Coordinates of C-alpha atoms in Angstrom, one line a residue:
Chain A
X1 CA -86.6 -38.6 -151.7
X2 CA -87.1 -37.1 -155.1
X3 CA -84.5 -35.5 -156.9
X4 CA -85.2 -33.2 -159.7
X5 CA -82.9 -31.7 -162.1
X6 CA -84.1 -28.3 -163.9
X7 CA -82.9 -28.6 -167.5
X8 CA -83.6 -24.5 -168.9
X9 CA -82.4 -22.3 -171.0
X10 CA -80.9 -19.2 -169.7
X11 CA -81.2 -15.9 -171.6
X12 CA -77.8 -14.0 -171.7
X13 CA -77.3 -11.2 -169.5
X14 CA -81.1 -10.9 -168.1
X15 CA -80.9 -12.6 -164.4
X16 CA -84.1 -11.3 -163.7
X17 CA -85.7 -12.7 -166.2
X18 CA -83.2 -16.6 -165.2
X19 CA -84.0 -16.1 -161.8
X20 CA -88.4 -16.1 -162.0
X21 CA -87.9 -18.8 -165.0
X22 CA -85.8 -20.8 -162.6
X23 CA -88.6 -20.2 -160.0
X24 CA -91.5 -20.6 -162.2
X25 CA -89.8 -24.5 -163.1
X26 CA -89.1 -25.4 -159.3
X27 CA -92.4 -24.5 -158.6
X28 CA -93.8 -26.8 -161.0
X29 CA -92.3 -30.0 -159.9
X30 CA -92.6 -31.8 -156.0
X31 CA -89.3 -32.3 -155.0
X32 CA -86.8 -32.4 -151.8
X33 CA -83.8 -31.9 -154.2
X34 CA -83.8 -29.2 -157.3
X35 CA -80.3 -29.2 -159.5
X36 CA -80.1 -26.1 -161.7
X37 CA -77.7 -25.6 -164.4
X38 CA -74.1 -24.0 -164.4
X39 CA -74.4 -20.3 -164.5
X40 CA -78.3 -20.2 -164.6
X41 CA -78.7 -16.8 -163.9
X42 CA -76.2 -15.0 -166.2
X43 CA -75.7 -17.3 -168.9
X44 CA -72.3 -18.6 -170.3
X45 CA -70.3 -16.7 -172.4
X46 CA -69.3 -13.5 -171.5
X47 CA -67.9 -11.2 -173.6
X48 CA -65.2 -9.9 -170.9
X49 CA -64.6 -9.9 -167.3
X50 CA -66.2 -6.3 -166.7
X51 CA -69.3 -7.8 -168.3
X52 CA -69.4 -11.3 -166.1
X53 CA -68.6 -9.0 -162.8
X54 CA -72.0 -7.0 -163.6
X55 CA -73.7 -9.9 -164.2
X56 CA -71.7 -12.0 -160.3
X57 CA -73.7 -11.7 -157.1
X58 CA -72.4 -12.3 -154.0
X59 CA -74.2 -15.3 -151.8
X60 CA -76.3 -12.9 -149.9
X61 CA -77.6 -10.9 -152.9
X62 CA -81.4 -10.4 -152.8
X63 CA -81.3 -12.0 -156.0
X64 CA -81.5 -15.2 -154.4
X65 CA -84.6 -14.7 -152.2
X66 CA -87.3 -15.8 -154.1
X67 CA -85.6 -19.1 -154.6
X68 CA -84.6 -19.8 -150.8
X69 CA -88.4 -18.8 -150.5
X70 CA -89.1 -21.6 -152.3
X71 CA -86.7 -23.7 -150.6
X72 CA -88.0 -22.7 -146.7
X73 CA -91.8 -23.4 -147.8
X74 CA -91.2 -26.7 -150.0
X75 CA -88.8 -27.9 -147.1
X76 CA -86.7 -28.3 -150.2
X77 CA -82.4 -28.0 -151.2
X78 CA -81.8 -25.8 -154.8
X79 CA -78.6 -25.9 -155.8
X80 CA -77.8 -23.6 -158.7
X81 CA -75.0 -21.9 -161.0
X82 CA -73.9 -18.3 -160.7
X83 CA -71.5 -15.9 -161.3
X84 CA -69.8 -15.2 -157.7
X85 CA -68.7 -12.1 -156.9
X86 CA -65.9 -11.9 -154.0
X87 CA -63.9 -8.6 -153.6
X88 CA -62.3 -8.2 -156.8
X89 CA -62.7 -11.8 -157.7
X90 CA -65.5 -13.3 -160.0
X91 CA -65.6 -17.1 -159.3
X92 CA -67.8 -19.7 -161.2
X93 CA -69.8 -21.1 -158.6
X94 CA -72.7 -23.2 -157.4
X95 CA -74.9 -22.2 -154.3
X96 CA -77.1 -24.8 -152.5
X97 CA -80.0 -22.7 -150.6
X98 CA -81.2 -25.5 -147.7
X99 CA -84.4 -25.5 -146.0
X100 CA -83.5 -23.7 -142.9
X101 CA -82.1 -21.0 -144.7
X102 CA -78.6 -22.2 -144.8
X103 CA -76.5 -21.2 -148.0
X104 CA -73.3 -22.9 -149.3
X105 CA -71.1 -22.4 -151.9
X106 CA -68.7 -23.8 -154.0
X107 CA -66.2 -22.7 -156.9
X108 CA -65.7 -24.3 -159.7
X109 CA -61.9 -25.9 -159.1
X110 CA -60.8 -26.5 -162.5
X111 CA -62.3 -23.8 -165.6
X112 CA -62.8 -24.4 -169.1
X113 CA -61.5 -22.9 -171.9
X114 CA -62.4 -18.9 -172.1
X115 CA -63.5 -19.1 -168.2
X116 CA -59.9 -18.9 -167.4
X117 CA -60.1 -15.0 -168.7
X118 CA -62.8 -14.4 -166.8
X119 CA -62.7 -16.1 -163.3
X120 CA -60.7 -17.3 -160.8
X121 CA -60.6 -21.1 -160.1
X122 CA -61.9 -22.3 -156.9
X123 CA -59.7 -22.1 -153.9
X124 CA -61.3 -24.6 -151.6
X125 CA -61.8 -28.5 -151.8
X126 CA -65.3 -30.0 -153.2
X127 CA -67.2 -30.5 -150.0
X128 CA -69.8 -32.3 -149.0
X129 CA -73.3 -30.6 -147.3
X130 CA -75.9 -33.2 -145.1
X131 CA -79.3 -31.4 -145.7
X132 CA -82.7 -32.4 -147.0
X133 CA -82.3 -35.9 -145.6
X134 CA -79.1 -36.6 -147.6
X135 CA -75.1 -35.7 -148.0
X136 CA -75.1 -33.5 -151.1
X137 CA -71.5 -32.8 -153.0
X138 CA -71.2 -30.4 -155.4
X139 CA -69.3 -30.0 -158.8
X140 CA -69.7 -27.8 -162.0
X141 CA -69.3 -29.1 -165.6
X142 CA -65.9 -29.4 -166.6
X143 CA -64.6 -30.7 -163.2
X144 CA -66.6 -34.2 -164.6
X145 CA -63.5 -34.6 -166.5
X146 CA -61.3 -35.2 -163.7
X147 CA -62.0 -38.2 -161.7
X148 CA -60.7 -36.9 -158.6
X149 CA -63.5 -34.3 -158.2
X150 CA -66.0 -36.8 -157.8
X151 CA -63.9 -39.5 -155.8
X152 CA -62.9 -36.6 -153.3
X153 CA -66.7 -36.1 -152.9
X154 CA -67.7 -39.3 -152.8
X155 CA -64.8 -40.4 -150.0
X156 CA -66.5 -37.5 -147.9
X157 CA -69.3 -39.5 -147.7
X158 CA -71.3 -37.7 -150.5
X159 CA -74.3 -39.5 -152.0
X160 CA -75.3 -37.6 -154.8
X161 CA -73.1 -35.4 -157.0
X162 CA -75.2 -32.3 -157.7
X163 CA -73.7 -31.6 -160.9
X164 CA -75.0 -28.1 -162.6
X165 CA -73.4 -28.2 -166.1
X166 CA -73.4 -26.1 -169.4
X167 CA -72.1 -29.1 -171.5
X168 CA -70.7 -28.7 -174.8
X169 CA -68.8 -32.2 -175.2
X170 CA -70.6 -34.8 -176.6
X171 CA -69.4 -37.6 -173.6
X172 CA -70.2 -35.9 -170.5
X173 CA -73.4 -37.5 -170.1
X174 CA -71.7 -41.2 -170.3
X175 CA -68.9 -39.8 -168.5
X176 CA -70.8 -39.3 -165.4
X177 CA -72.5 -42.9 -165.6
X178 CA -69.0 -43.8 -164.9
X179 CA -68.6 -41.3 -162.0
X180 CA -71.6 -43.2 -160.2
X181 CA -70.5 -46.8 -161.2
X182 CA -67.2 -45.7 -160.2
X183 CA -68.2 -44.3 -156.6
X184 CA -71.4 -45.9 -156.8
X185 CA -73.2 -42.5 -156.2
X186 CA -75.9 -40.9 -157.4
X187 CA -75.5 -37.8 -159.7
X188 CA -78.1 -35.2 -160.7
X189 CA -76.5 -33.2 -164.0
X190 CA -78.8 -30.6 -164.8
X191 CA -77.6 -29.4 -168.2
X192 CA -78.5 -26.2 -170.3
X193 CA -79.8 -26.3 -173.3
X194 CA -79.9 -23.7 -176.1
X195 CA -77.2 -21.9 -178.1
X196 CA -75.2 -18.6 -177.6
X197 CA -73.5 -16.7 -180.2
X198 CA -71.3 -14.1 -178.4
X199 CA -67.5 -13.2 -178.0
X200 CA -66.8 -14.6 -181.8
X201 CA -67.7 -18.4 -180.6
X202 CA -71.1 -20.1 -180.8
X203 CA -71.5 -23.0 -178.1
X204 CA -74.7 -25.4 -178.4
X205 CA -75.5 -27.2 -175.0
X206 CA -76.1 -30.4 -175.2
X207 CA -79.2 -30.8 -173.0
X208 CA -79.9 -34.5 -171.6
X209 CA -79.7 -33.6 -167.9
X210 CA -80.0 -37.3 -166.0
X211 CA -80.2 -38.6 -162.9
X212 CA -77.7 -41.4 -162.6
X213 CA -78.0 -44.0 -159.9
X214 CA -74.9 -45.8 -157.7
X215 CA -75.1 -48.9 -160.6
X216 CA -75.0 -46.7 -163.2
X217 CA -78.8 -47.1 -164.0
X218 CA -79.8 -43.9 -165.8
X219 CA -83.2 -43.4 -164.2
X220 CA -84.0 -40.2 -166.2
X221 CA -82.6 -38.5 -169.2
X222 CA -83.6 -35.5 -171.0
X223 CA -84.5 -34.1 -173.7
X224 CA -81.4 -32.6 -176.5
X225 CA -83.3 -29.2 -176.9
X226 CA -86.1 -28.6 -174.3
X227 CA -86.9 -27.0 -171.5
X228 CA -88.3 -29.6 -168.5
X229 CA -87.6 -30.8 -165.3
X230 CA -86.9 -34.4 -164.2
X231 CA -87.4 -36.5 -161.6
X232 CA -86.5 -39.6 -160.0
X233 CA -87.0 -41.3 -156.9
X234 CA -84.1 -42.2 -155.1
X235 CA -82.7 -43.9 -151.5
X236 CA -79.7 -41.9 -151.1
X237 CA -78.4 -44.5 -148.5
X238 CA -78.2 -47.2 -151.0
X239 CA -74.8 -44.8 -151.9
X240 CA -73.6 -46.3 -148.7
X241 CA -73.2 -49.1 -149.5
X242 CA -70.1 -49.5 -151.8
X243 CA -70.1 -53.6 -152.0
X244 CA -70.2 -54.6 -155.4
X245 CA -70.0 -58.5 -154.6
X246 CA -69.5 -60.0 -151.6
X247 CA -66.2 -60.0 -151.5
X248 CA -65.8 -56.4 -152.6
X249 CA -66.4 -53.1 -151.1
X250 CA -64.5 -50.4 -154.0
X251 CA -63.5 -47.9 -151.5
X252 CA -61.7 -51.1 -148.9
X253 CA -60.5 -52.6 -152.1
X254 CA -58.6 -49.0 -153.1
X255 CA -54.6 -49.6 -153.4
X256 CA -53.8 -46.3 -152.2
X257 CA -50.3 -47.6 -151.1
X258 CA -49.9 -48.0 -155.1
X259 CA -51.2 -45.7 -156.8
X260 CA -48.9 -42.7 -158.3
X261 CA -51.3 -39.9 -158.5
Chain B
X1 CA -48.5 -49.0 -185.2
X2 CA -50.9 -51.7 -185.2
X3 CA -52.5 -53.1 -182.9
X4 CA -54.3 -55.9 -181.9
X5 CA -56.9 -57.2 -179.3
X6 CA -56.8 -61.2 -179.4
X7 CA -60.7 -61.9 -178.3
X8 CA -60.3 -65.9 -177.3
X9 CA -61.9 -68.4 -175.4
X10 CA -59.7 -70.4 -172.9
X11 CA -60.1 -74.0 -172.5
X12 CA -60.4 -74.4 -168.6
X13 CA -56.9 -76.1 -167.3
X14 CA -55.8 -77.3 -170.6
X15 CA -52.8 -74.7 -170.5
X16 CA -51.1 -76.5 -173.7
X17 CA -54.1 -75.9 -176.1
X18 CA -54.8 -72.2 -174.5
X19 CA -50.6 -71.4 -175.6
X20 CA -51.2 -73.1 -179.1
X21 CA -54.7 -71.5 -179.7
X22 CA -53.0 -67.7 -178.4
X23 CA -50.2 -68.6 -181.0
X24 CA -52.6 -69.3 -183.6
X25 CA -54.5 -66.2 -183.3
X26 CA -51.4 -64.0 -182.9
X27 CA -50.0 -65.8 -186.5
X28 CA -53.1 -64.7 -188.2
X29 CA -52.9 -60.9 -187.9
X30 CA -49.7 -58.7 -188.3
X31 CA -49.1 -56.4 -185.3
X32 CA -46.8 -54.1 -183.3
X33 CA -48.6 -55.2 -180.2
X34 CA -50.8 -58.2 -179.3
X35 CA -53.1 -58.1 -176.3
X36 CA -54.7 -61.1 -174.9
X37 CA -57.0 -61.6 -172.1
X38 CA -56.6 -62.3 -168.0
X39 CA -55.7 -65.2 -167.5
X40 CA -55.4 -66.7 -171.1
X41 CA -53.7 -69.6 -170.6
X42 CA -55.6 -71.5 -167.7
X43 CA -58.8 -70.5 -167.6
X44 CA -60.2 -68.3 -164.6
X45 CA -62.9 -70.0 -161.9
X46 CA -60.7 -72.0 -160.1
X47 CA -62.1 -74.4 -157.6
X48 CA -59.6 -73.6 -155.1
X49 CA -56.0 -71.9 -154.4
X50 CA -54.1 -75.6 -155.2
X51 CA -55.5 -75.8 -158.5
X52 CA -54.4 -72.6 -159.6
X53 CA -51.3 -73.5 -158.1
X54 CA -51.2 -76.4 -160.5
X55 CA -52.0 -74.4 -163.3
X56 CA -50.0 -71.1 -162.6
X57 CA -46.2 -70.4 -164.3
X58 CA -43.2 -68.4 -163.6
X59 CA -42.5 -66.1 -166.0
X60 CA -39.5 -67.8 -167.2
X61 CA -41.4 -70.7 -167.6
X62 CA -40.9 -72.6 -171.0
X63 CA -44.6 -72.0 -171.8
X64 CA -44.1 -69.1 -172.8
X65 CA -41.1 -69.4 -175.6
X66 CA -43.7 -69.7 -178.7
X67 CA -44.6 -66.6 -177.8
X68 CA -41.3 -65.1 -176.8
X69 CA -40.5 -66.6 -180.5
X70 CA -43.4 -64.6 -182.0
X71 CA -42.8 -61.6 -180.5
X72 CA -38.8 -61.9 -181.8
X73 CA -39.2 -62.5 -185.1
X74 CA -42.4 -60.3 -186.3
X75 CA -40.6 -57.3 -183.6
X76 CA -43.7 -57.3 -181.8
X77 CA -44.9 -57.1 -178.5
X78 CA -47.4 -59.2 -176.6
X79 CA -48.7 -58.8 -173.2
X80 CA -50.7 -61.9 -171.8
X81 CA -52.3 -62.5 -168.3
X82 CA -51.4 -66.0 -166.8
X83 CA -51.7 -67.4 -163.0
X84 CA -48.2 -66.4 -161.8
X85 CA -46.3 -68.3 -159.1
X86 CA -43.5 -66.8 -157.1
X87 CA -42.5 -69.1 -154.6
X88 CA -45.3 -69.8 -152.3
X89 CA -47.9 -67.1 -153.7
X90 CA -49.7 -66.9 -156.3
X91 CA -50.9 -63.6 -158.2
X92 CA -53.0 -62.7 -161.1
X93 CA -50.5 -61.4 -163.7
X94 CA -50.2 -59.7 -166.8
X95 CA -46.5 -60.9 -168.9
X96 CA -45.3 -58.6 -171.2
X97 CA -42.7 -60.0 -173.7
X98 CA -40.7 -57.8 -176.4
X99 CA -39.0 -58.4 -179.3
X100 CA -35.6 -57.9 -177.5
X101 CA -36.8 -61.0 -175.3
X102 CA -37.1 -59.1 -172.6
X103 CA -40.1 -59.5 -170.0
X104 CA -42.1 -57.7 -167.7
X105 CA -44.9 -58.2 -165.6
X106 CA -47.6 -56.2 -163.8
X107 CA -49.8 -58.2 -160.7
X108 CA -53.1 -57.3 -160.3
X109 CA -53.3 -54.8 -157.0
X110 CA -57.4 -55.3 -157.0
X111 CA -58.8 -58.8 -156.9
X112 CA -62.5 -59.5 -158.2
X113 CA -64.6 -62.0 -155.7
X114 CA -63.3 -65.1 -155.5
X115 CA -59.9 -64.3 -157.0
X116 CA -59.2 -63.2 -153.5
X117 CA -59.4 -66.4 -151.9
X118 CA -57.0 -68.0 -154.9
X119 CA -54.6 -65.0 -155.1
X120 CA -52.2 -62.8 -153.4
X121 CA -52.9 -59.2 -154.1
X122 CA -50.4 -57.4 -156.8
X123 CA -47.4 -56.0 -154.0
X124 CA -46.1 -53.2 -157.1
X125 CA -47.3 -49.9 -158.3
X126 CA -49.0 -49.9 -162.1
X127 CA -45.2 -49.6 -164.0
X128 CA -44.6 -48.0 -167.4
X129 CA -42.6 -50.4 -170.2
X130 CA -40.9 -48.4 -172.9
X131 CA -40.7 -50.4 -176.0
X132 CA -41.9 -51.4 -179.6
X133 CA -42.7 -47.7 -180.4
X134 CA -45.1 -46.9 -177.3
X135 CA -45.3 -46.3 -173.6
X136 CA -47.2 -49.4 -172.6
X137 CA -49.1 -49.6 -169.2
X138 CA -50.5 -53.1 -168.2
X139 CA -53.9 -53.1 -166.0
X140 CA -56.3 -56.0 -165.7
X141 CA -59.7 -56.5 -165.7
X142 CA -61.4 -55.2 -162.4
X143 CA -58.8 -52.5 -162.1
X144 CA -60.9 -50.5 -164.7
X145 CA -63.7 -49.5 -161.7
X146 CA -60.1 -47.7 -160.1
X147 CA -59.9 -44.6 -161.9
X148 CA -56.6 -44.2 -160.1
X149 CA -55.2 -47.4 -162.2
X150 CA -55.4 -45.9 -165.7
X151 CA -54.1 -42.5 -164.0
X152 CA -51.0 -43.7 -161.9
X153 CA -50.3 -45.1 -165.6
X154 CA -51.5 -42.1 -167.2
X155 CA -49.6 -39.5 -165.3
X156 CA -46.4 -42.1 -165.7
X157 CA -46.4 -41.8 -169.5
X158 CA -48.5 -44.7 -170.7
X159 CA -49.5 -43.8 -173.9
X160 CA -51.5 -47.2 -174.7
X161 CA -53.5 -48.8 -171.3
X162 CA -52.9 -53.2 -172.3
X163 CA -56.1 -53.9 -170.7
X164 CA -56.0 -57.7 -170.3
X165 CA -59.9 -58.8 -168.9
X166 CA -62.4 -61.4 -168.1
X167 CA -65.1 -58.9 -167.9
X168 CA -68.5 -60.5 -166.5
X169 CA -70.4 -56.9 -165.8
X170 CA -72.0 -55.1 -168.5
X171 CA -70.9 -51.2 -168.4
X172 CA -67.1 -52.1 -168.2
X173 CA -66.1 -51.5 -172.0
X174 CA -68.4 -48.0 -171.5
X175 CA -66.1 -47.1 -168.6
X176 CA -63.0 -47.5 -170.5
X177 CA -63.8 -45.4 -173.1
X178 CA -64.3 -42.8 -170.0
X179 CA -60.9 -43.8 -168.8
X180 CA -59.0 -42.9 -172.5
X181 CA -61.2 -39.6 -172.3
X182 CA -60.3 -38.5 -168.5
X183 CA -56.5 -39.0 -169.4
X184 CA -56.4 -38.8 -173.2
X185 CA -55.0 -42.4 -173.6
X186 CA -55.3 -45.1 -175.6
X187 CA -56.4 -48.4 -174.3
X188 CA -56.8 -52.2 -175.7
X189 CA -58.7 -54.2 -174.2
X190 CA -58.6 -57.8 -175.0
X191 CA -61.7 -59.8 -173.3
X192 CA -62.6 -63.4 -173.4
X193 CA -65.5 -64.7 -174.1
X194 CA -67.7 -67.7 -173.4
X195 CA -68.7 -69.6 -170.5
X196 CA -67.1 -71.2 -167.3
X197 CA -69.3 -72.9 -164.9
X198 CA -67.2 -74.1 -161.9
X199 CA -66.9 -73.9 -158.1
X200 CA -70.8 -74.2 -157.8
X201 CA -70.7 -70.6 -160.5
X202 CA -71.3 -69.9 -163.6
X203 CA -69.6 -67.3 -165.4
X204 CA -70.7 -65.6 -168.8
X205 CA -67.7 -63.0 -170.2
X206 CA -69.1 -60.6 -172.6
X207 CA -67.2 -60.1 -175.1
X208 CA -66.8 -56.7 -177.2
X209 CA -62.8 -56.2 -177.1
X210 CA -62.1 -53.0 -177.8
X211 CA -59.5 -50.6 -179.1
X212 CA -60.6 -46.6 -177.8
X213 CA -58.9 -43.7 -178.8
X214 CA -57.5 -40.8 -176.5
X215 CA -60.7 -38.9 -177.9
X216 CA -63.2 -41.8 -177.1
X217 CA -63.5 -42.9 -179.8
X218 CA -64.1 -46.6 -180.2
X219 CA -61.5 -47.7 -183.3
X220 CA -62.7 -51.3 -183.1
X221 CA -65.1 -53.4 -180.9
X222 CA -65.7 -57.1 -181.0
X223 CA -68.8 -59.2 -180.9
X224 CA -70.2 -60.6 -177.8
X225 CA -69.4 -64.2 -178.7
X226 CA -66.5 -64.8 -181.2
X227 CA -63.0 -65.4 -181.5
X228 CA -61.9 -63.0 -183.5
X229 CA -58.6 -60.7 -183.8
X230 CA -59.1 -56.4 -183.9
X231 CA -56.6 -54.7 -185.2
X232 CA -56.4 -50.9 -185.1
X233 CA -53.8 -48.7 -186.9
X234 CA -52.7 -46.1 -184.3
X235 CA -50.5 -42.8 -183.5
X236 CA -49.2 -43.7 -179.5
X237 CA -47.9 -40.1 -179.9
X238 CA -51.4 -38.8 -179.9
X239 CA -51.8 -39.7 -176.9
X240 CA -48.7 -37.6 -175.5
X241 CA -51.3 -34.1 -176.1
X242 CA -53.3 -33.4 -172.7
X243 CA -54.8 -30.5 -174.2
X244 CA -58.3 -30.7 -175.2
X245 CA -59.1 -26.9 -175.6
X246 CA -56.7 -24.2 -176.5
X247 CA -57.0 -23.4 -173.0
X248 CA -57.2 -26.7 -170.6
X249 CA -54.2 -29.3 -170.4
X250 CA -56.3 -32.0 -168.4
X251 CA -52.8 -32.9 -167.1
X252 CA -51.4 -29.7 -166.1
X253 CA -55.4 -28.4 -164.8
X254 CA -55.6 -31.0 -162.0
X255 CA -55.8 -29.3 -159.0
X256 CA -53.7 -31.7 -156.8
X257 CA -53.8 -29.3 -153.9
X258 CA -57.7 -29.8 -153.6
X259 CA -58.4 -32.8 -153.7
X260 CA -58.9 -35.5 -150.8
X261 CA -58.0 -39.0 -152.1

């Protein structure tokens, strides 16, 4: 299958604007898998939570049509960043459109910095979704941090960890070649790139969106500072397969009766 | 506090010369703690379970005084991996000795390939060992690919991972600096290097002992094919901070409650 992950640059506030860019890149790229970046639609850094919540959608918005468009007539999955509206709650979520019109979403479990005053953190388990001809898991930036995002995933039988991202640290990137060794999994990261300047801070994104594979092979890697989308072509059953000599498989080989977690 | 990663290269069997070399090197740097590799003093492709049996100790065994005596007299500590033998079993072990002549030892829980047909499995959790100015945790070699070995140790207090390896694949020294980063720890890694080619394999180790910083930084790194002694001067303290924003304490974000490990 081929795996694409969309590396833009979202312009604060103007989802309309996110949304047909976002569009306008799918389109330009054959692929059964397209990863978009954290919060594509709104942008990052929100000034308060009265501004993210006019900026949130909830998963049926209309908002999201012209993607799952794209998604029924390419037979393809998109899986992309926005700002989740739920009652009173904003949540920072990812939404994976499938083919037959299928949504799913997931919240982002553990926030960073300044997202703490503005969402809520995710109140179900990272799950895994079998679509598009492979078992897709879901994370959202900072959650690479934490090793047990990825392991929950990949022990659900996930074989690539869509990962939308607005990356600021400078490790992620290498971080997540050690998610994939570590699982031996595939990961698409689509980063952000660009700077905002809002609320007093000014965060540059650190671009480099990749597509990892289960041996930590980085088959694609972007750019620091442009817009493009890349693609790799993957078997996402050669994540099944979790031997790393003949004598070890690294899930049988876990000590779980050990470990103090 | 100082410390050191002892980068040697075992002589196969010849137990004697591996103690006096390990002595040698420790004599030639001052430190607060030495780290030597897996399985220092015999070597590590054993043709069978017998002659590992032949070349395995206990850990009061008199082998290991010269060191005991180092450790007394500069107040240091040194942690080295050996073939252990506890009655009729033999496991792949890490000693460590301090300067109040007290020992300790961790047994490998994950065996690499053909380790498994030579030894038992560790039967204890990764432990903690307060002393010489630090939290020390011992892990070795192929227990880096578990992220739940440098956490269990992590989440115990360990402020410095004794990393004691034979590494043979290439992206291992990468992952560690992952693991310091995911749990803002330090870690020493002492790896051998050279050549064993034994029991119808050959084995190249590779090298590039490291010293990492909670940050990921890499303090020190060795070459791919010398003996050599790194030294790094270090704050274990540092390590005690989980917080890597004003907002996020990696420790205190996980979100045990979601997770499925």
């Amino acid at each position: 299958m081929r795996v694409a992950v969309v590396q833009m640059d979202p312009e604060f506030g103007d989802v309309k604007r996110n949304i047909e860019r976002a569009v306008s890149m799918i389109s330009s790229e054959t692929a059964d898998l397209y990863v978009l970046p954290e919060l594509a639609l709104s942008g990052y850094l929100f000034e308060s939570r009265e501004e993210a919540g006019e900026l949130a959608q909830t998963p049926d918005d209309p908002v999201f049509e012209e993607m799952a468009a794209v998604a029924r007539s390419e037979a393809a999955v998109v899986v992309v960043g926005f700002a989740e509206k739920a009652g009173k709650e904003l949540f920072n979520s990812s939404m994976l459109l499938a083919p037959d019109g299928s949504r799913s979403v997931y919240r982002k479990i553990q926030l960073f910095w300044s997202e703490k005053h503005v969402f809520s953190p995710g109140d179900a388990a990272p799950h895994v979704v079998e679509c598009g001809g492979a078992r897709l898991g879901m994370m959202i930036c900072f959650d690479w941090i934490f090793p047990e995002v990825a392991r929950s995933l990949a022990l659900q039988g996930a074989q690539i960890l869509c990962h939308s991202a607005n990356l600021v640290l400078p490790y992620c990137q290498a971080a997540l070649v050690t998610r994939c060794i570590e699982n031996r999994v595939f990961a698409a990261c689509a980063n952000r790139i660009g700077k905002e300047v809002r609320a007093g801070r000014e965060l540059a994104f650190t671009g480099m969106s990749e597509i990892v594979a289960p041996n930590g092979d980085v088959l694609v890697r972007g750019t620091v500072d442009r817009e493009e989308v890349l693609v790799a072509e993957i078997d996402p059953s050669l994540a099944d397969d979790k031997s790393i000599t003949p004598e070890n498989d690294i899930f049988a080989d876990r000590r779980t009766d050990l470990y103090r977690l």
